[in-house]
Structures are given as structure tokens and as C-alpha cells.
Coordinates of C-alpha atoms in Angstrom, one line a residue:
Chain A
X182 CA 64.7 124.6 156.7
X183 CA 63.1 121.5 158.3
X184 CA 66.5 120.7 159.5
X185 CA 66.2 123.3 161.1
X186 CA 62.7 123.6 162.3
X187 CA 63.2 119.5 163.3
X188 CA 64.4 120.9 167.0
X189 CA 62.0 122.0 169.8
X190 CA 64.0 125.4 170.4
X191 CA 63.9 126.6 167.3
X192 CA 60.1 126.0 166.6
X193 CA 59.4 127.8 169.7
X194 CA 61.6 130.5 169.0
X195 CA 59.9 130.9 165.3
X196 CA 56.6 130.4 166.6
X197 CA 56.9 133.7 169.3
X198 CA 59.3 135.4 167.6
X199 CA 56.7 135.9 164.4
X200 CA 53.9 136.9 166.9
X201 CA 56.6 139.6 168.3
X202 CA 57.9 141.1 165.4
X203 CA 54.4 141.4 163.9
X204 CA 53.4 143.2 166.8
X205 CA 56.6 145.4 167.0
X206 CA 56.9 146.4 163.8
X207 CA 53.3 147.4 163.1
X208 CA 53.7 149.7 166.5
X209 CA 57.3 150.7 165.7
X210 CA 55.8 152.3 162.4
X211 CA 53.4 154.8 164.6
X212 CA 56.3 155.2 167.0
X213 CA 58.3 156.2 163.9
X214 CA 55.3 158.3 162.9
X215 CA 54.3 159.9 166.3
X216 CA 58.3 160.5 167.6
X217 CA 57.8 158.5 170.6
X218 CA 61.1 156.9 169.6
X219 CA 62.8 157.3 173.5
X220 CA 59.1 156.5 175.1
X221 CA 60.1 153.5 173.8
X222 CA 63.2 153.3 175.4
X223 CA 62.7 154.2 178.5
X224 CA 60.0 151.5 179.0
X225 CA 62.2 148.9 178.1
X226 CA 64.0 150.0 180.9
X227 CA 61.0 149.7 183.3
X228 CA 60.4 146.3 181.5
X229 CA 63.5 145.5 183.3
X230 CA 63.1 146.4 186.7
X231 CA 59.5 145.4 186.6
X232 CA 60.7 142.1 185.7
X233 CA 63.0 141.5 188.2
X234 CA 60.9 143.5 190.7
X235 CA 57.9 141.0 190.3
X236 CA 60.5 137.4 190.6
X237 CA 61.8 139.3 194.1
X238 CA 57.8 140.0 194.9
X239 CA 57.3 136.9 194.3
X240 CA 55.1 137.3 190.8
X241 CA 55.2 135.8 187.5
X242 CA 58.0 137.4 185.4
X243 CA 55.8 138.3 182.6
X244 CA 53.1 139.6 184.6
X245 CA 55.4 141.7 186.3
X246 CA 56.7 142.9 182.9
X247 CA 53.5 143.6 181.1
X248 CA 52.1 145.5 184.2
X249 CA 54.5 147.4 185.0
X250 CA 55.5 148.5 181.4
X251 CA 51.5 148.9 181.0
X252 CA 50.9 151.3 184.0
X253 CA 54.0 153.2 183.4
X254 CA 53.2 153.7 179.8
X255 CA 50.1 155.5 181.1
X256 CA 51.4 157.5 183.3
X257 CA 53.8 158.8 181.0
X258 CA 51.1 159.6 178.5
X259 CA 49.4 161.5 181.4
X260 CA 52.2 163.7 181.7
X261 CA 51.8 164.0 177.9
X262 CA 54.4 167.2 176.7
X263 CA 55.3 168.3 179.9
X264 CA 57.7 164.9 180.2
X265 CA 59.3 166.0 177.0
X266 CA 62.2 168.6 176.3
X267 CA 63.7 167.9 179.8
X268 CA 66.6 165.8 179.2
X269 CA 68.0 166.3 182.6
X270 CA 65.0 165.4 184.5
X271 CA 64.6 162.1 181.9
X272 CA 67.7 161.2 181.8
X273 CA 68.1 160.7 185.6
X274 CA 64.7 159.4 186.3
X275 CA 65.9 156.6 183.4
X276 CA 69.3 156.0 185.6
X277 CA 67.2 155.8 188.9
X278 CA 64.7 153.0 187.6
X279 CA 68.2 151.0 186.0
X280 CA 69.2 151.5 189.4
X281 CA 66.3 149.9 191.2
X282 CA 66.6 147.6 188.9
X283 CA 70.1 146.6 189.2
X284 CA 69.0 146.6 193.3
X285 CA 66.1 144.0 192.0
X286 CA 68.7 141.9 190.7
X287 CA 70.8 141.6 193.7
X288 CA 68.4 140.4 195.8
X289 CA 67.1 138.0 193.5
X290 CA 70.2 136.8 193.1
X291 CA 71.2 136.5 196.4
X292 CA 71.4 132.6 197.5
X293 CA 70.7 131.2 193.7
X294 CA 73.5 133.3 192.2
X295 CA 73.1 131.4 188.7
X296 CA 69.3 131.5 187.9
X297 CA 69.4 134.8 189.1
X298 CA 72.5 136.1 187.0
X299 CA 70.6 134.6 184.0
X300 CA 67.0 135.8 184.5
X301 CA 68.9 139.5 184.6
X302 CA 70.7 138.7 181.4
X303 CA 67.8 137.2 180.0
X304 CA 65.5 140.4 180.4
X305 CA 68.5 142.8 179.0
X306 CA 69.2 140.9 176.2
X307 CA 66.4 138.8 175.1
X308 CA 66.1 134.9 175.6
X309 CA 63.9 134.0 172.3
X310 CA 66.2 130.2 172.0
X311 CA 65.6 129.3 175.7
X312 CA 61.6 129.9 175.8
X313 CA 59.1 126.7 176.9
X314 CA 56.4 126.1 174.3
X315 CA 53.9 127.4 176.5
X316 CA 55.8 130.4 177.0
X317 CA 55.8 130.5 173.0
X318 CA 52.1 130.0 172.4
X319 CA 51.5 132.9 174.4
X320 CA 54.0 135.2 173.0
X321 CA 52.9 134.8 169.9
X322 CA 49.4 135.1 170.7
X323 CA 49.7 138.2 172.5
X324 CA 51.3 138.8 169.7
X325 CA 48.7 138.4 167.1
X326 CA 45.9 140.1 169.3
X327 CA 48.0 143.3 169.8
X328 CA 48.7 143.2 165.6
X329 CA 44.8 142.8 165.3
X330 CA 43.9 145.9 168.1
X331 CA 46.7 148.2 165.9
X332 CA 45.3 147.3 163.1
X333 CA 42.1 148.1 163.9
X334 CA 42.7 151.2 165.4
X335 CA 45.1 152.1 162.5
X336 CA 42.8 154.2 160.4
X337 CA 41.8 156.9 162.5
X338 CA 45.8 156.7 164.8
X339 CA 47.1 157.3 161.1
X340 CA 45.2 160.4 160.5
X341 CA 45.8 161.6 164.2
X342 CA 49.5 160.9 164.0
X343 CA 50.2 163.0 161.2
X344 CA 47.7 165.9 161.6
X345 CA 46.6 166.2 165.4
X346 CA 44.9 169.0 164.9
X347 CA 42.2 168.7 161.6
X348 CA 41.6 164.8 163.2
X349 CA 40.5 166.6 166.5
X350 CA 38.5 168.9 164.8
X351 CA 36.8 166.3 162.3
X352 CA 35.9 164.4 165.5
X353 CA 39.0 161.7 166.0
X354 CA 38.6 160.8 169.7
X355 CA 42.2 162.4 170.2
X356 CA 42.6 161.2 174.4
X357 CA 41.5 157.9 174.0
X358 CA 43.4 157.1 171.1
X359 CA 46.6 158.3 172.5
X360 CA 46.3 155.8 176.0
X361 CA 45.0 153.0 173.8
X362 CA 47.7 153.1 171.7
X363 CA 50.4 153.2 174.5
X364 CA 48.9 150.3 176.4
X365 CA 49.5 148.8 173.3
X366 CA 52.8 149.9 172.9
X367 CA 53.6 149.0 176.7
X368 CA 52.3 145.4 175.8
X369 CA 55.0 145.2 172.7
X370 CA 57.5 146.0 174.7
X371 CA 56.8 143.9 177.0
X372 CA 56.7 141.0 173.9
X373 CA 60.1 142.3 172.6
X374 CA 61.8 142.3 175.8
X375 CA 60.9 138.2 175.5
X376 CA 62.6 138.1 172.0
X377 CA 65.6 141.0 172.2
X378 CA 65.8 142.1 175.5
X379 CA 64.7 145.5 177.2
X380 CA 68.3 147.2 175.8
X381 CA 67.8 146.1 172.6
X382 CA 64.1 147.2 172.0
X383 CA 64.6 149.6 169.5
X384 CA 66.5 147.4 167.0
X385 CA 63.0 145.3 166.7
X386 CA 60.8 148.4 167.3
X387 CA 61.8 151.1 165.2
X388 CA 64.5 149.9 162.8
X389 CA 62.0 147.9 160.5
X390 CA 59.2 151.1 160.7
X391 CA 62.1 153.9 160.0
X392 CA 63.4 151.8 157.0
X393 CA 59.8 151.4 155.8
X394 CA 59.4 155.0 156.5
X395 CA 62.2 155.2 154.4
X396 CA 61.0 153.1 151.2
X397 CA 58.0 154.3 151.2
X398 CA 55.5 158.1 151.8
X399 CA 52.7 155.8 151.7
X400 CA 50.9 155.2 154.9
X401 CA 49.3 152.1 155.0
X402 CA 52.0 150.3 152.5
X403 CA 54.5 151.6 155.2
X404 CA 52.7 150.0 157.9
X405 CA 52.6 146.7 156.0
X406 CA 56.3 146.9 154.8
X407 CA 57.5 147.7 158.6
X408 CA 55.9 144.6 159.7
X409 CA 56.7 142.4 156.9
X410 CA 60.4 143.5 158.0
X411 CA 60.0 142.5 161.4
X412 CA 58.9 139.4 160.9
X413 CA 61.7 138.6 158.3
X414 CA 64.8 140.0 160.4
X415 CA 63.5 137.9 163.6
X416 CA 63.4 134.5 161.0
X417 CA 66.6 135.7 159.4
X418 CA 67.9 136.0 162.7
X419 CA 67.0 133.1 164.1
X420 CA 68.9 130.9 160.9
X421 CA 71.8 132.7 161.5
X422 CA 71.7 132.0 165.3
X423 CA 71.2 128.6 164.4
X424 CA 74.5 128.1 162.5
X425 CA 76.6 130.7 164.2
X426 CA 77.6 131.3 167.7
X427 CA 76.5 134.7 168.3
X428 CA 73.3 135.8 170.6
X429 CA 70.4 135.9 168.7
X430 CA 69.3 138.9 169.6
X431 CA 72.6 140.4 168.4
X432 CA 72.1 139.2 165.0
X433 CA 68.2 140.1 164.6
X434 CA 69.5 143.9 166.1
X435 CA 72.6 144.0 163.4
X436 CA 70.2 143.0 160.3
X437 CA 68.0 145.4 161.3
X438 CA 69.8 148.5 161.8
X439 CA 72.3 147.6 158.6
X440 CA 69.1 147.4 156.5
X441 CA 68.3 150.5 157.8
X442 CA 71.8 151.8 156.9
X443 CA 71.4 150.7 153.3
X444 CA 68.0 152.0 153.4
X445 CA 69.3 155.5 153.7
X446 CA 72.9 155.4 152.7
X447 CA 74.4 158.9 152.4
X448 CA 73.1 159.7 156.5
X449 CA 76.7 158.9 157.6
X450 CA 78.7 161.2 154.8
Chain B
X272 CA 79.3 142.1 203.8
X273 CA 82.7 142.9 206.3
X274 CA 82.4 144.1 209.9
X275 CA 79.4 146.4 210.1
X276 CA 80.1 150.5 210.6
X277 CA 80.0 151.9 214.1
X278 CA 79.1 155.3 213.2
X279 CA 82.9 156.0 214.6
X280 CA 84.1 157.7 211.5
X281 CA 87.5 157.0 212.0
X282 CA 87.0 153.2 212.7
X283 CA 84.6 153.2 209.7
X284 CA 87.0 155.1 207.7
X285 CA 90.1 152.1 208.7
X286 CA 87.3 149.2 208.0
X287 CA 86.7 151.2 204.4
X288 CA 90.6 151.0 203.7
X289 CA 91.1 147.5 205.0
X290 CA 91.1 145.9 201.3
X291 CA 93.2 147.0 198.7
X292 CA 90.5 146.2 195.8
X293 CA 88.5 149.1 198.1
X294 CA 91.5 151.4 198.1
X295 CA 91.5 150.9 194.3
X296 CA 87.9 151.6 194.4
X297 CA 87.9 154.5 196.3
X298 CA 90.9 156.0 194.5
X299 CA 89.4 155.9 191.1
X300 CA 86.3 156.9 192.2
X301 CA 87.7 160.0 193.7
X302 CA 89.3 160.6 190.4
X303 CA 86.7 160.0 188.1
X304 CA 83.9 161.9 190.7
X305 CA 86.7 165.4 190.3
X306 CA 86.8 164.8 186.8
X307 CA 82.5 163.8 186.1
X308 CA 81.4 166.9 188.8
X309 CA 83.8 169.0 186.6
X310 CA 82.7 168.2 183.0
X311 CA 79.3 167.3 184.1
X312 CA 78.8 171.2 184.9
X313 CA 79.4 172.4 181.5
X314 CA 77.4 169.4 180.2
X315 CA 74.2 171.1 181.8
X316 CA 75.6 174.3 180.9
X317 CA 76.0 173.4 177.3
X318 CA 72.3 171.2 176.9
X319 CA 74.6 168.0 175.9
X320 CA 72.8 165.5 178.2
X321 CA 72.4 163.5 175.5
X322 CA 75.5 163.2 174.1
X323 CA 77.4 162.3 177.2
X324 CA 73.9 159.6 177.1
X325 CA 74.8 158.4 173.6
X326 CA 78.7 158.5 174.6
X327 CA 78.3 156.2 177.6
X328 CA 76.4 153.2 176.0
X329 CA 78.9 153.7 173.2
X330 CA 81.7 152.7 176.0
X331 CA 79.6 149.4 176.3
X332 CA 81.4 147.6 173.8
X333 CA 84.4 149.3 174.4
X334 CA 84.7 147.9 177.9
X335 CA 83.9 144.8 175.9
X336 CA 86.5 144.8 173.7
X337 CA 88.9 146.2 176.0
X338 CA 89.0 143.0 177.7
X339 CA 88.6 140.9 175.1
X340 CA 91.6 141.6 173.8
X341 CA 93.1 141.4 177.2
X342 CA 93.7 145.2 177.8
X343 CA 92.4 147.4 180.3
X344 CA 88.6 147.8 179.9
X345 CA 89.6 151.3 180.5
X346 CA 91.4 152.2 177.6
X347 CA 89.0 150.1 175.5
X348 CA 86.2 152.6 176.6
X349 CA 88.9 155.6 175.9
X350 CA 89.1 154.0 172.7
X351 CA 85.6 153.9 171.8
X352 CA 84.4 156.7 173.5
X353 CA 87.2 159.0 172.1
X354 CA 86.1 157.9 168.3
X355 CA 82.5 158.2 168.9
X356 CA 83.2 161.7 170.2
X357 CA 85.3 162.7 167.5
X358 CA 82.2 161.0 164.9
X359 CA 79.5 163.0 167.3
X360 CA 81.6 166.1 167.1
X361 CA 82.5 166.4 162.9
X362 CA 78.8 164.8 161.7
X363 CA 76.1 164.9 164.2
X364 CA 75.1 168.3 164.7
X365 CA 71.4 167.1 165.3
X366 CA 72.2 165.3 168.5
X367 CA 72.1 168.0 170.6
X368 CA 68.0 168.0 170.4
X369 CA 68.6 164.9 172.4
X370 CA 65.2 163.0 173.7
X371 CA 63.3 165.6 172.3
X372 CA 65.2 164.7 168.7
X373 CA 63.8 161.4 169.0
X374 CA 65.7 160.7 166.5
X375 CA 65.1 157.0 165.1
X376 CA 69.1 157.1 164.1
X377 CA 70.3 157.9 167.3
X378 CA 68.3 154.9 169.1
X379 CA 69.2 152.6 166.4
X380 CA 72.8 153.5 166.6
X381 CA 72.4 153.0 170.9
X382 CA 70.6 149.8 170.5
X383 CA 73.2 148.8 168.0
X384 CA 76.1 149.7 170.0
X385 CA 74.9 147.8 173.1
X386 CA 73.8 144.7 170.7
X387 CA 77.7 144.6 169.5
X388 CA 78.8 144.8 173.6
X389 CA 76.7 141.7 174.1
X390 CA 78.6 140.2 171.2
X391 CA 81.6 140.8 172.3
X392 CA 80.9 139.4 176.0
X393 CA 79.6 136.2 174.6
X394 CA 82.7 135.7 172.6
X395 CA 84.5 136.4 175.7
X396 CA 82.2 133.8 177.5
X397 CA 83.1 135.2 180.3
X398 CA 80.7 135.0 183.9
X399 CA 77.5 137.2 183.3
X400 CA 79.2 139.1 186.8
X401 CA 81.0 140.9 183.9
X402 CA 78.2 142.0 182.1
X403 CA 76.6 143.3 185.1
X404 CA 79.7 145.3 186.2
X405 CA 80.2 147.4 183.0
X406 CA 76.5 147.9 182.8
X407 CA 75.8 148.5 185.8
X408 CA 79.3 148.9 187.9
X409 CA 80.9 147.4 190.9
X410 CA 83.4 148.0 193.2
X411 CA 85.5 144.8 192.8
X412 CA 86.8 145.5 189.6
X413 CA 89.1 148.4 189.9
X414 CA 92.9 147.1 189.4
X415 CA 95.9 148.8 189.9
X416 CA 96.6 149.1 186.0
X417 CA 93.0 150.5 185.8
X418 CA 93.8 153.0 188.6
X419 CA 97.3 153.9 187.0
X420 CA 94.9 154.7 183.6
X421 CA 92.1 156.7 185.4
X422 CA 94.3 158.8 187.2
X423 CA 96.9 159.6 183.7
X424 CA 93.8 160.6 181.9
X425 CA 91.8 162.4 184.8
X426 CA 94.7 164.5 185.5
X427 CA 95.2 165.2 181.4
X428 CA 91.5 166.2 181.2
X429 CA 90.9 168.3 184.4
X430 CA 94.2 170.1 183.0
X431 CA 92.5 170.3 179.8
X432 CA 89.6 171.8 181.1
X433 CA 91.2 174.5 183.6
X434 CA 93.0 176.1 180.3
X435 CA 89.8 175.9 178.4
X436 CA 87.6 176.6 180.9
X437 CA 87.2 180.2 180.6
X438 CA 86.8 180.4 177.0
X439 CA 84.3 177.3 177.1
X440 CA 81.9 179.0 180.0
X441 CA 81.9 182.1 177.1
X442 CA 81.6 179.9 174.0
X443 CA 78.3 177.7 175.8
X444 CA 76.4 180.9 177.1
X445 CA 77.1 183.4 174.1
X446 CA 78.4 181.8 171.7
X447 CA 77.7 184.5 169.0
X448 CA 79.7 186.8 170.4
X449 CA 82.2 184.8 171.5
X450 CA 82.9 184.0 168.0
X451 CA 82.5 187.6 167.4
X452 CA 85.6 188.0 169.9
X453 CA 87.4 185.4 168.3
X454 CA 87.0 182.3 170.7
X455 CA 87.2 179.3 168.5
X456 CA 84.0 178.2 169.0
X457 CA 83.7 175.1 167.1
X458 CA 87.1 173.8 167.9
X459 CA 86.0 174.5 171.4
X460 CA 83.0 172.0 171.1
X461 CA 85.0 169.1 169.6
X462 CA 87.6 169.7 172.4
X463 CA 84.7 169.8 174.9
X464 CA 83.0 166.4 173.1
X465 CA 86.7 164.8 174.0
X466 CA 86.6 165.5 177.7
X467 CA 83.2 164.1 178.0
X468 CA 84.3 161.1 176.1
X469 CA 87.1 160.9 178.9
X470 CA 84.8 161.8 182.3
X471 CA 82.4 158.9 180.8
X472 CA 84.7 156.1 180.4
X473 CA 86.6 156.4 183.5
X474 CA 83.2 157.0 184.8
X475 CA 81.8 153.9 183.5
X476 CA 84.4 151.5 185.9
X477 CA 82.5 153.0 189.0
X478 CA 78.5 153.1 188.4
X479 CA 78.5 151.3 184.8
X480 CA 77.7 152.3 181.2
X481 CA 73.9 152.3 181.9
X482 CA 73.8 154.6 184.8
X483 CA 77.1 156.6 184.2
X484 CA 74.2 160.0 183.8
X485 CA 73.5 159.9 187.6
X486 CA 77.3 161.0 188.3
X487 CA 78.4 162.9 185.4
X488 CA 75.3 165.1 184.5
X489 CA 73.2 164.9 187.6
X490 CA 75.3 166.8 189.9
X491 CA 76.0 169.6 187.1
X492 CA 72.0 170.0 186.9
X493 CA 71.4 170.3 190.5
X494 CA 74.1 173.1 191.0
X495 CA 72.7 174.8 188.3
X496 CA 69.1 174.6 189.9
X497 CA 71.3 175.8 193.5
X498 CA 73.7 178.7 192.2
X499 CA 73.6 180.8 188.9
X500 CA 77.1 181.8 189.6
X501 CA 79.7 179.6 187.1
X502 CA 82.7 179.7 189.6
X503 CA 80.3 178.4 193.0
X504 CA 78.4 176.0 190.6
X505 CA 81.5 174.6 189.3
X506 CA 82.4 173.3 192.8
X507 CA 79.1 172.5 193.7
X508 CA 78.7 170.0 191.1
X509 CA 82.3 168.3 192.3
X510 CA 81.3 168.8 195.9
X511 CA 77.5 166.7 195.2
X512 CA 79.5 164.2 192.7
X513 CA 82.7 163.6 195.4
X514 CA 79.3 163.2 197.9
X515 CA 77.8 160.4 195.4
X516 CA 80.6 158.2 194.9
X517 CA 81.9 158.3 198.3
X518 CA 78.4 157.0 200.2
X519 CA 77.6 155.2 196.8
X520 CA 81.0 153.4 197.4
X521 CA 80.8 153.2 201.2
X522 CA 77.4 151.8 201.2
X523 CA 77.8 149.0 198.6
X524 CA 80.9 148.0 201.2
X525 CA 78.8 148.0 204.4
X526 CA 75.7 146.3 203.0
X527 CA 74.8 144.3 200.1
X528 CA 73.0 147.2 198.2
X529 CA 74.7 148.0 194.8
X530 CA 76.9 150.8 194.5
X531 CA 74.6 151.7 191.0
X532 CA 71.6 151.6 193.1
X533 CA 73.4 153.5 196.2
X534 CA 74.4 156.2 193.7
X535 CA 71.3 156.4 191.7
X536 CA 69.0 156.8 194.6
X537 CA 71.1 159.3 196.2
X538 CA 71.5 161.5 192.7
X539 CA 67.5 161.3 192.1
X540 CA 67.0 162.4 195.5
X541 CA 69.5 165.4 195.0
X542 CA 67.8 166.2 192.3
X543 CA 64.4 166.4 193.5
X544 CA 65.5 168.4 196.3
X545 CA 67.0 170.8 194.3
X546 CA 64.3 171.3 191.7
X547 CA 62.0 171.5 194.6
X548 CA 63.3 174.4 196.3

């Protein structure tokens, strides 16, 4: 282990990638919980084209991420139900913003053809060996502030998740739980894109919470479990990248969906 | 990019044909548009948005894999596309509740699928233009072996679909009493599940895994918004989808936009219009 940790790239990648997949697999559990499962998906889409739309603007790549995955987060939660149960409408809005993203890329690219080939690779599929430490400090920071803000709004997003309707009534302020928790979830996101990649997401996001889901009914040892996870399929992850030759973010994504497998064995046949 | 249009469409039309890696282009995606318009109208028809969804980022690693082992990326997609159907088909009956399913299986199997692409592509070690053209397409990649492939398989499956057709428009709108009347009903879906597998990976060499649902489901749902009649809607959905690949095509060859962006836009647009009216 202190082999391993003896190189720059690695520390960094253990140092963010903890803060990450604490934060992700505490959210992923209410994701699990509150089926916003394809919410999910579709802003790591727009954490794509966000991305790459703020390097051709001219801004930061992660602000760019985190804004536009916050604000579009929002929005969606202001169209609240009526975005659901139109698969048609979804489904194309999804291809159009891959599409302006893919139009992003181009003219990023254009005249630096290599930098701009790998940031696009970089935000599809994660790039958790290549970060800076100062990019690493404030992954994981973000990190540990988003696990701290679920964490304290978990007790009453629990009880709203699984009965909306008696939390309302016994006073749960229902509105403001909802956006606060999807500004949170837009900033994860936004972290996990750094470690996985925006098509990747949901290995780190909702693998760990729906095998914790699976292991255990109760709530706040679920919540625990799904983070504890995380946090061990990023390290695990990270080893194997170390002495393999695979992506990283490919390994982390297969140990977390075969546990998941295990964890319900019998879903296949 | 080349000599600029002149708005002389038959000048324009010679410029288009100058290269043969555009005729290639253009002749697959002519193909696979007849083919997506088709199968993308009983798509709508049948609420399986999300499968053909699911089935494209399947084809991910198939293209993968397809040139990996120094085949056609096209019959690798067939390959994987085909098996996922026939999976999707005998076991998932849930799948059809699509987003609304939310289903934390179905997004880990997507995530999965496009995690082993990536692996694939990396052992390939190929240039990250790769990547970029299964995801997202291109219209440099279309070679003659590819074009020999999409036109063998969009001629088996628009066969396919003229004989069952009739029986599928009766199967997807009633299909109580089509069973009733003795259409095989679930032999009908699997066959169905196949042809979409098909229309997505030949699909998938023009506008890319990721954005293969603005050509093969897009059209289908704004000819249903257009026309309740199955016969008018039918050719509507080819008319829009030959309409998207053509300008999506002609565009990324004029200027430097991409053709997924070209066709994207132009299918969101369609599709606003129509819901608007």
C-alpha cells in the first residue's frame, strides 16, 4: 500500500476519489430511495456539455460543470412530474444536449486537436489518475461538505422520501427539501464526472445505494452502508488501475455493478 | 471544409458526390434513415423508447469489439445488439416503463455496457477520433465493407417488416384482441425487438451510439403528433428521417458543424414544431 501511495498520482487520485464517492454514495442512496435514477443520468449528460461549453466560453472547466449541472438540476425539479412519463420528449431533449455537446467539442478542438480530444474523453469517462493536487484538495473537499449538508438534511429527506404525503402533513418543508437536495445532487455529479466520467455516473451513483438497498430495509444503516461502498469500490478501483492496464473508471464501474449482481443474484434467471 | 455550396442544387449535389468516403456516407445513411423512419414509427407506436435507448448504448461496445477484433464495427453492433434484444425480449418485461421505470438495473446495466466500450477502446489504443465517432458519429467512417453490411441487413429487415407489418400495427394498438384473433402476439414482440436491434446498429455508423434516438425514435413521434393515420404516418416518419440524415450529412460536409449536432438540432426542432401545433 505505501508502494503504492509513494507516487503523486495515486495520492491524488485517493485523496478526491474518497471525497467523491462519499458524496455519491450518500446521494445515490436517496436517488435509489426517491427514483430519480435517470435525473441522474441525464445531468451527467449536461455535465458534459457544460463542461466543454464553459472551456469554448472561455471558463473554468469545473465551474462550467458545477453550474450548469446546478441550474439544470433546478430547472428540472421545477418541472417536477410533468418532465416524467414522456420518454419521447426526454429522450430527444437528452440527444439534443449530447448534441450541443458533441458541437462544444468541435470547436474546442479545433486548432489544438489533442488537448481538446482529451478534455472530451476526460469528461465522458472520468480522469481521477490525471488530476493536479490542487484539483484533488478541492474534490475532496467539496466532497466532504456535500456528505456533511446530506447528512444533515438526511432525517427529515428520509421521512419525505418514503412517505411524501404524512411528512407534508406533519410539517416537513416538502419544496425546499426537494431543490436543496437536487443542488446537492447536481454538485455530485458534477464530483463524479471528475472521478468516472459523465457516462459512467450511475456505476458510482446508484450501484453502491441499490446494493445497500439491497442488504439492508433499514434506513439509516443503508445510507451508511451505500457510502461505505463507494468509498471502497473507488480505492479498490484505484489498486487495480494501478497494476492493470485498464481505465480506472472501467474497473471502479465493473466492481460496482458486479457487487450489485451478487447482491441480488436470481434478477437475471 | 471543401468548396463552399452555391445554393445551385445541382452544383451542390456534384460537390456532395465528389468523395467516395461521402458517397459511402450518403449511401448508408440513406439506408439506415428508410430502415430507422420505418421501425422508429412502430417504436412510438409500441411505447419502446427505451428499449431502442437501452439497445443503442448496448451497441457501444459492440462497435468496440467489432474493431477490435478487426471486423466490421457493423456486425460487431449486430452482434451485440441482436443478443441484447433477444435478452431484452425473453427476460425484461419491466423495461418497457422506460425513464419512468427508473429502474436502478437498467442504468447500471447502461453504465456498465458503456464502461466495457471504454475498455475495449483502450485495449485497442486506438486515436480518441474513434471514440468520438461511435459515440457520437461521423461521416468519415463509412467503408465499402460497412456499406455492403448496412445495405444486406437494411434490405432483410425493411423485408421483414413489410410482412409483419400488418399484424404488428394490430398486435401494438390492440393487442388483446389480436391475440384473441390469433396473431402471435409475443413472438411478434421479440421479432419486433430484432428489427430495432438492426435499425440501431446500422444506425449507430451515422449519428453514434449516444444520439442514435434523434433518428430512429424522433421522427416516429413527430408523425404521430402530425397524422393519426398508420399508413400516412408510416411515410412521414421515413420522409422527416430521409430529411435528417440528408441535411445532417450535407451540413457536416459544407461546414465544420458535426453531423450529430446537425442532426440533433434539426430532430429537436422537428419535434417542437410538431408538438406545438
Amino acid at each position: 500500500m505505501s508502494h503504492i501511495l509513494a507516487y503523486d498520482f495515486m495520492r491524488n487520485a485517493a485523496l478526491a476519489g474518497t471525497g467523491i464517492a462519499l458524496a455519491a454514495g450518500l446521494a445515490g442512496y436517496f436517488v435509489v430511495l426517491r427514483n430519480q435514477v435517470f435525473t441522474s443520468d441525464a445531468l451527467g449528460h449536461v455535465a458534459f456539455t457544460s463542461g466543454l461549453g464553459a472551456l469554448v466560453g472561455g471558463v473554468q472547466l469545473l465551474a462550467g460543470v458545477f453550474g450548469g449541472t446546478i441550474a439544470v438540476a433546478l430547472g428540472m425539479g421545477g418541472l417536477g412530474g410533468r418532465a416524467r412519463g414522456r420518454d419521447v420528449a426526454v429522450g430527444t431533449v437528452f440527444a439534443w444536449v449530447l448534441g450541443c455537446g458533441v458541437l462544444f467539442l468541435s470547436l474546442y478542438s479545433r486548432g489544438r486537436s489533442a488537448a481538446g480530444g482529451t478534455a472530451g474523453v476526460s469528461l465522458l469517462f472520468g480522469s481521477i489518475l490525471g488530476l493536479r493536487p490542487a484539483q484533488a484538495v478541492t474534490a475532496a473537499a467539496a466532497g466532504v461538505v456535500i456528505s456533511a449538508l446530506l447528512l444533515l438534511i438526511a432525517r427529515p429527506l428520509l421521512f419525505l422520501s418514503v412517505d411524501p404525503d404524512v411528512a407534508a402533513a406533519r410539517g416537513v418543508p416538502a419544496t425546499a427539501l426537494s431543490f436543496g437536495f437536487l443542488v446537492l445532487l447536481g454538485a455530485t455529479v458534477a464530483e463524479a464526472v471528475q472521478a468516472v466520467g459523465a457516462l459512467l455516473i450511475l456505476g458510482l451513483l446508484v450501484m453502491p445505494a441499490a446494493t445497500a438497498q439491497r442488504l439492508t430495509a433499514r434506513p439509516y444503516l443503508g445510507l451508511a452502508l451505500s457510502g461505505v461502498l463507494a468509498v471502497l469500490f473507488v480505492w479498490a478501483g484505484l489498486v487495480l488501475a494501478f497494476y492493470l492496464p485498464y481505465p480506472a473508471s472501467f474497473l471502479i464501474t465493473t466492481l460496482a455493478f458486479a457487487t450489485y449482481l451478487v447482491s441480488r443474484w436470481g434478477w437475471l434467471w | 471544409m471543401v468548396d463552399q455550396p452555391s445554393w445551385d442544387l445541382l452544383a451542390d449535389l456534384q460537390l456532395l458526390l465528389e468523395f467516395h468516403f461521402m458517397q459511402n456516407a450518403l449511401l448508408a445513411g440513406t439506408l439506415v434513415a428508410l430502415l430507422a423512419g420505418a421501425t422508429g414509427y412502430f417504436i412510438v407506436l409500441r411505447g419502446q423508447s427505451f428499449a431502442a435507448h437501452t439497445l443503442s448504448q448496448v451497441g457501444f461496445p459492440g462497435a468496440a469489439a467489432g474493431i477490435l477484433l478487426h471486423l466490421s464495427p457493423v456486425l460487431g453492433l449486430i452482434g451485440f445488439c441482436v443478443t441484447a434484444a433477444l435478452g431484452i425480449g425473453l427476460r425484461g418485461r419491466g423495461l418497457d416503463a422506460g425513464w419512468r421505470g427508473e429502474s436502478a438495473a437498467v442504468g447500471g446495466i447502461l453504465a456498465f455496457a458503456l464502461a466495457v466500450g471504454l475498455l475495449f477502446f483502450s485495449l485497442y489504443a486506438g486515436s480518441v477520433e474513434a471514440i468520438y465517432a461511435f459515440l457520437f458519429g461521423s461521416i468519415l467512417g463509412v467503408t465499402d465493407r460497412d456499406v455492403l453490411v448496412t445495405a444486406l441487413t437494411a434490405a432483410l429487415a425493411l423485408l421483414a417488416l413489410a410482412v409483419i407489418g400488418r399484424p404488428l400495427i394490430f398486435a401494438s394498438v390492440d393487442p388483446e384482441a389480436a391475440e384473441a384473433r390469433g396473431v402471435p402476439v409475443r413472438a411478434l414482440a421479440l421479432a419486433f425487438l430484432v428489427l430495432v436491434a438492426l435499425s440501431v446498429a446500422v444506425a449507430v455508423q451515422i449519428v453514434g451510439t449516444l444520439l442514435v434516438f434523434a433518428l430512429l425514435v424522433t421522427p416516429g413521434a413527430a408523425a404521430q403528433r402530425l397524422t393519426p393515420r398508420p399508413g400516412l404516418g408510416l411515410g412521414l416518419s421515413t420522409v422527416l428521417s430521409l430529411l435528417f440524415v440528408w441535411s445532417g450529412l450535407s451540413v457536416a460536409y459544407f461546414s465544420p458543424l458535426p453531423v450529430g449536432f446537425a442532426v440533433t438540432t434539426l430532430a429537436f426542432g422537428t419535434y417542437v414544431l410538431a408538438r406545438a401545433r
